[in-house]
Coordinates of C-alpha atoms in Angstrom, one line a residue:
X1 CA -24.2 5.5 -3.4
X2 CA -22.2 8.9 -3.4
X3 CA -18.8 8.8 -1.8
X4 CA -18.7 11.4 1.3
X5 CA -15.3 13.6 0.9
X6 CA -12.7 11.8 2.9
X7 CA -9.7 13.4 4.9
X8 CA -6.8 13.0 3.5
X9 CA -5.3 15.6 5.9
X10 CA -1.6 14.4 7.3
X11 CA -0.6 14.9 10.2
X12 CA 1.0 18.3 11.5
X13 CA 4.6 19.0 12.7
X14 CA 3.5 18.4 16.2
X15 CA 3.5 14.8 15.7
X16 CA 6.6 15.2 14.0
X17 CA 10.1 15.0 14.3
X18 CA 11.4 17.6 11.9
X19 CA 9.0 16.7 9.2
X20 CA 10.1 19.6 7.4
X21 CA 14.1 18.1 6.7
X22 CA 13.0 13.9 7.0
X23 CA 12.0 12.6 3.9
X24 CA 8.5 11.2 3.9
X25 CA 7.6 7.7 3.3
X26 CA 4.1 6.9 3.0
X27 CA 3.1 3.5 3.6
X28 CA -0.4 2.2 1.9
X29 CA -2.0 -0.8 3.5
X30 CA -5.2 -2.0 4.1
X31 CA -5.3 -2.8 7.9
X32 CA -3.6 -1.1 10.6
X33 CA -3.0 -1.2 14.1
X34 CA -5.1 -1.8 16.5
X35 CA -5.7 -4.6 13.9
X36 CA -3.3 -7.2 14.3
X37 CA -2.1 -9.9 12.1
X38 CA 0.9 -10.4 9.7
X39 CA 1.1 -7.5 7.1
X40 CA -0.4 -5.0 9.8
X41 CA 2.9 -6.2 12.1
X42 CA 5.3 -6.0 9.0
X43 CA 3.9 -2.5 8.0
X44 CA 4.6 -1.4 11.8
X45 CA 7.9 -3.0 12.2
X46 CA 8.7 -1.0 8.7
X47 CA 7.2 2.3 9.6
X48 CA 9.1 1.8 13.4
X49 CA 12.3 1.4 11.2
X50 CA 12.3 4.3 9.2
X51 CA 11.2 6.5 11.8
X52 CA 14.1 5.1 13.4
X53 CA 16.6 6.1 10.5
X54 CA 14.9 9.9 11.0
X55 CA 12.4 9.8 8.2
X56 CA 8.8 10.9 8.9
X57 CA 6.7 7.9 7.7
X58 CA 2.5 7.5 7.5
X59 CA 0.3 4.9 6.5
X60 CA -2.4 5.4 4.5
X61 CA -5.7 2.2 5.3
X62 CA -8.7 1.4 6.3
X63 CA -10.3 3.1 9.4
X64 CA -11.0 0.8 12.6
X65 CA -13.7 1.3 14.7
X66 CA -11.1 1.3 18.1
X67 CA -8.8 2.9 16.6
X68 CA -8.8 6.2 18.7
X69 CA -5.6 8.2 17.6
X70 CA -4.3 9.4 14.3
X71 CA -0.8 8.6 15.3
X72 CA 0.6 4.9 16.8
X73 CA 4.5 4.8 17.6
X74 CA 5.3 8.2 16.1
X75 CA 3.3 7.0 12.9
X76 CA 0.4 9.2 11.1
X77 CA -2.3 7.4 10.2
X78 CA -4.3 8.5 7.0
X79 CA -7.5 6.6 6.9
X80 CA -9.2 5.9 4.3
X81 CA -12.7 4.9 3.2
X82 CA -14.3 1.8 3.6
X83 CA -14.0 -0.6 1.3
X84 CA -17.8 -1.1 0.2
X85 CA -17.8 2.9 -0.8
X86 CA -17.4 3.5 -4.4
X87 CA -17.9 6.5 -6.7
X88 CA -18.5 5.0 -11.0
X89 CA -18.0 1.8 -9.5
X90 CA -14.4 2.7 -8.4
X91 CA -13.5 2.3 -4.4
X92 CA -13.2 5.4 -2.7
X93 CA -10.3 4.3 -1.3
X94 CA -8.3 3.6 -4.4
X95 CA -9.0 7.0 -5.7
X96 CA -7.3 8.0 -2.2
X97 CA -4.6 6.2 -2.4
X98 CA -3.8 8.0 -6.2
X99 CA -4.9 11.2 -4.8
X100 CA -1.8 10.8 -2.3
X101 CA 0.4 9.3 -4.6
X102 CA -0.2 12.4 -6.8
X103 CA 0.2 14.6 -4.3
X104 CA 3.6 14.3 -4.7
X105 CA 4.0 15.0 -0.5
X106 CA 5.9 11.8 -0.5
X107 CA 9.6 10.8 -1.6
X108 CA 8.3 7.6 -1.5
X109 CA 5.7 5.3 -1.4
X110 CA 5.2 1.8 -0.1
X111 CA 2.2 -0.6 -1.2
X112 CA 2.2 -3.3 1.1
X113 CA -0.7 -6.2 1.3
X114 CA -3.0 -8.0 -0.7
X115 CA -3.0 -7.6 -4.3
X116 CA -6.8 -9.0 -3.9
X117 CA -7.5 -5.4 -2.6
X118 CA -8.7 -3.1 -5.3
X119 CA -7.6 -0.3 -3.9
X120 CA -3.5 -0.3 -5.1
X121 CA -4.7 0.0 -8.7
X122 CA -6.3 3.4 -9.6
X123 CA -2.5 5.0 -9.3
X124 CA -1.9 3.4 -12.5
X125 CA -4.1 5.9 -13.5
X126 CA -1.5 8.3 -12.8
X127 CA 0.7 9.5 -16.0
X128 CA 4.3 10.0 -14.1
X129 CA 3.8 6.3 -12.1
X130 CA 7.1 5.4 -13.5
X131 CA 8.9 8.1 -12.7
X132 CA 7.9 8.0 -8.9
X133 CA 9.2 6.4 -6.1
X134 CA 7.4 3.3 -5.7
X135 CA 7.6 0.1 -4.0
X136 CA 5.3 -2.9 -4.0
X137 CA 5.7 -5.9 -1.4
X138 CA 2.5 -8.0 -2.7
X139 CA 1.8 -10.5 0.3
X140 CA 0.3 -13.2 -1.8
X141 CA -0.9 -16.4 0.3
X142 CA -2.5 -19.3 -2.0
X143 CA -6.1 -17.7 -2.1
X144 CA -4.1 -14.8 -3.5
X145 CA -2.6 -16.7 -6.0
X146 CA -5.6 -19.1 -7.0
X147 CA -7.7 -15.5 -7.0
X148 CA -5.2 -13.6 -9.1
X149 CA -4.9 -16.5 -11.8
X150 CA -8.8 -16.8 -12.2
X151 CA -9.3 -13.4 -13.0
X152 CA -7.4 -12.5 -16.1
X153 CA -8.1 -8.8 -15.3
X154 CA -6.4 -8.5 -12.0
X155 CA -3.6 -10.5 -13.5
X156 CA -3.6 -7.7 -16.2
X157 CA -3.4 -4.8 -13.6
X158 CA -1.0 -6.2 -10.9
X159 CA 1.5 -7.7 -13.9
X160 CA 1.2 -3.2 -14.8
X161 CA 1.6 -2.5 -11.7
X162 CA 4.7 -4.5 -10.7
X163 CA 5.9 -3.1 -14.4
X164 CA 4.9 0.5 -13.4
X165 CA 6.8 0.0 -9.8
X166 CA 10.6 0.9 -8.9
X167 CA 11.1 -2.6 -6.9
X168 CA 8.5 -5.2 -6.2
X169 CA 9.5 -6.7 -2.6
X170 CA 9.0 -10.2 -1.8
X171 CA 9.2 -11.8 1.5
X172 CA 11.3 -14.7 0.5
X173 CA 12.8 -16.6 -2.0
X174 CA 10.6 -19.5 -2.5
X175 CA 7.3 -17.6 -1.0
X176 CA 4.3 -17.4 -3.6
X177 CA 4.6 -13.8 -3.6
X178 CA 8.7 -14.3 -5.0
X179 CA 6.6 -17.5 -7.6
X180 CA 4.2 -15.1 -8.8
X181 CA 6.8 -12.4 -9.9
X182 CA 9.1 -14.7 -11.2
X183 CA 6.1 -16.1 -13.3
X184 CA 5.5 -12.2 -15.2
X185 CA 9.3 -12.0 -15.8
X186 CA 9.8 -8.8 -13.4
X187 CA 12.6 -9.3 -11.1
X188 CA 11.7 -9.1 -7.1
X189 CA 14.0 -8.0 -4.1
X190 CA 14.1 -10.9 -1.5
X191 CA 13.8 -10.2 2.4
X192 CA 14.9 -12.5 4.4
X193 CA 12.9 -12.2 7.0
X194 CA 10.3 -9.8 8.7

């Protein structure tokens, strides 16, 4: 079915602190407070940071029915399409996410969840992906993992994009996401903990 045009309106100065001199981070992920669970809490805690250190950060995911702001703890939130809309068989969210990566409002850019989720790959789409700021902390659990090695095209894409990427981000040393980039030869930054 046809995609209806989706907002991809940021926030204004107003919910802002000097937006105009921070640098802007934008965080992509595909749940979001209110939703609570791991990667939504490491996404906050992230965005909270950064505020923190004066930059002006948003996060870019799905929308959630209670959600009732566009800001949470001095964070813009972008949302995106649902996951079941498509346009040529391509999520509408994933052409989103590349149409903010493009938009080149962002110093940088942070893809942070699932690499199950379809909609971190259209940006490879994107002709100066290399030359962007762009980081990539793939939480992989072992349905990840099992998922991403029985489909040899999503192996294809995500090995790209963790190529394409400035730093791939792993949560530990010995976590499967820290296995999995070890295993496609491109070197991962370790966190100790979130």
């Amino acid at each position: 079915r046809p995609v209806p045009e989706q907002s991809t309106s940021v926030p204004g100065p107003s919910t802002e602190k000097s937006a105009q001199q921070a640098r802007r981070i934008l965080i992509v992920t595909p749940y979001f407070w209110p939703a609570v669970g791991g990667v939504e809490t490491v996404a906050e805690d992230l965005a909270v940071g950064l505020i923190a250190s004066g930059m002006a950060v948003h996060v870019a995911c799905y929308r959630h029915p209670a959600r009732q702001a566009g800001t949470h703890r001095g964070i813009g939130i972008i949302e995106l399409a649902e996951p079941e809309l498509s346009t040529d068989d391509v999520p509408a969210s994933a052409l989103q996410v590349k149409q903010l990566v493009a938009s080149s409002r962002y110093d940088a850019c942070i893809l942070l969840g699932s690499p199950m989720n379809a909609f971190f790959y259209a940006i490879l789409d994107l002709e100066d992906l290399k030359n962007r700021r762009l980081l990539f902390q793939p939480t992989i659990n072992q349905e990840g993992y099992d998922f991403i090695h029985e489909r040899p095209v999503v192996l294809t894409l995500l090995r790209k994009l963790a190529r394409q990427t400035t730093a791939v981000i792993a949560l530990g040393h010995d976590t499967l996401d820290a296995r999995f980039c070890r295993e496609i030869d491109v070197p991962e930054i370790g966190r100790a903990h979130v």
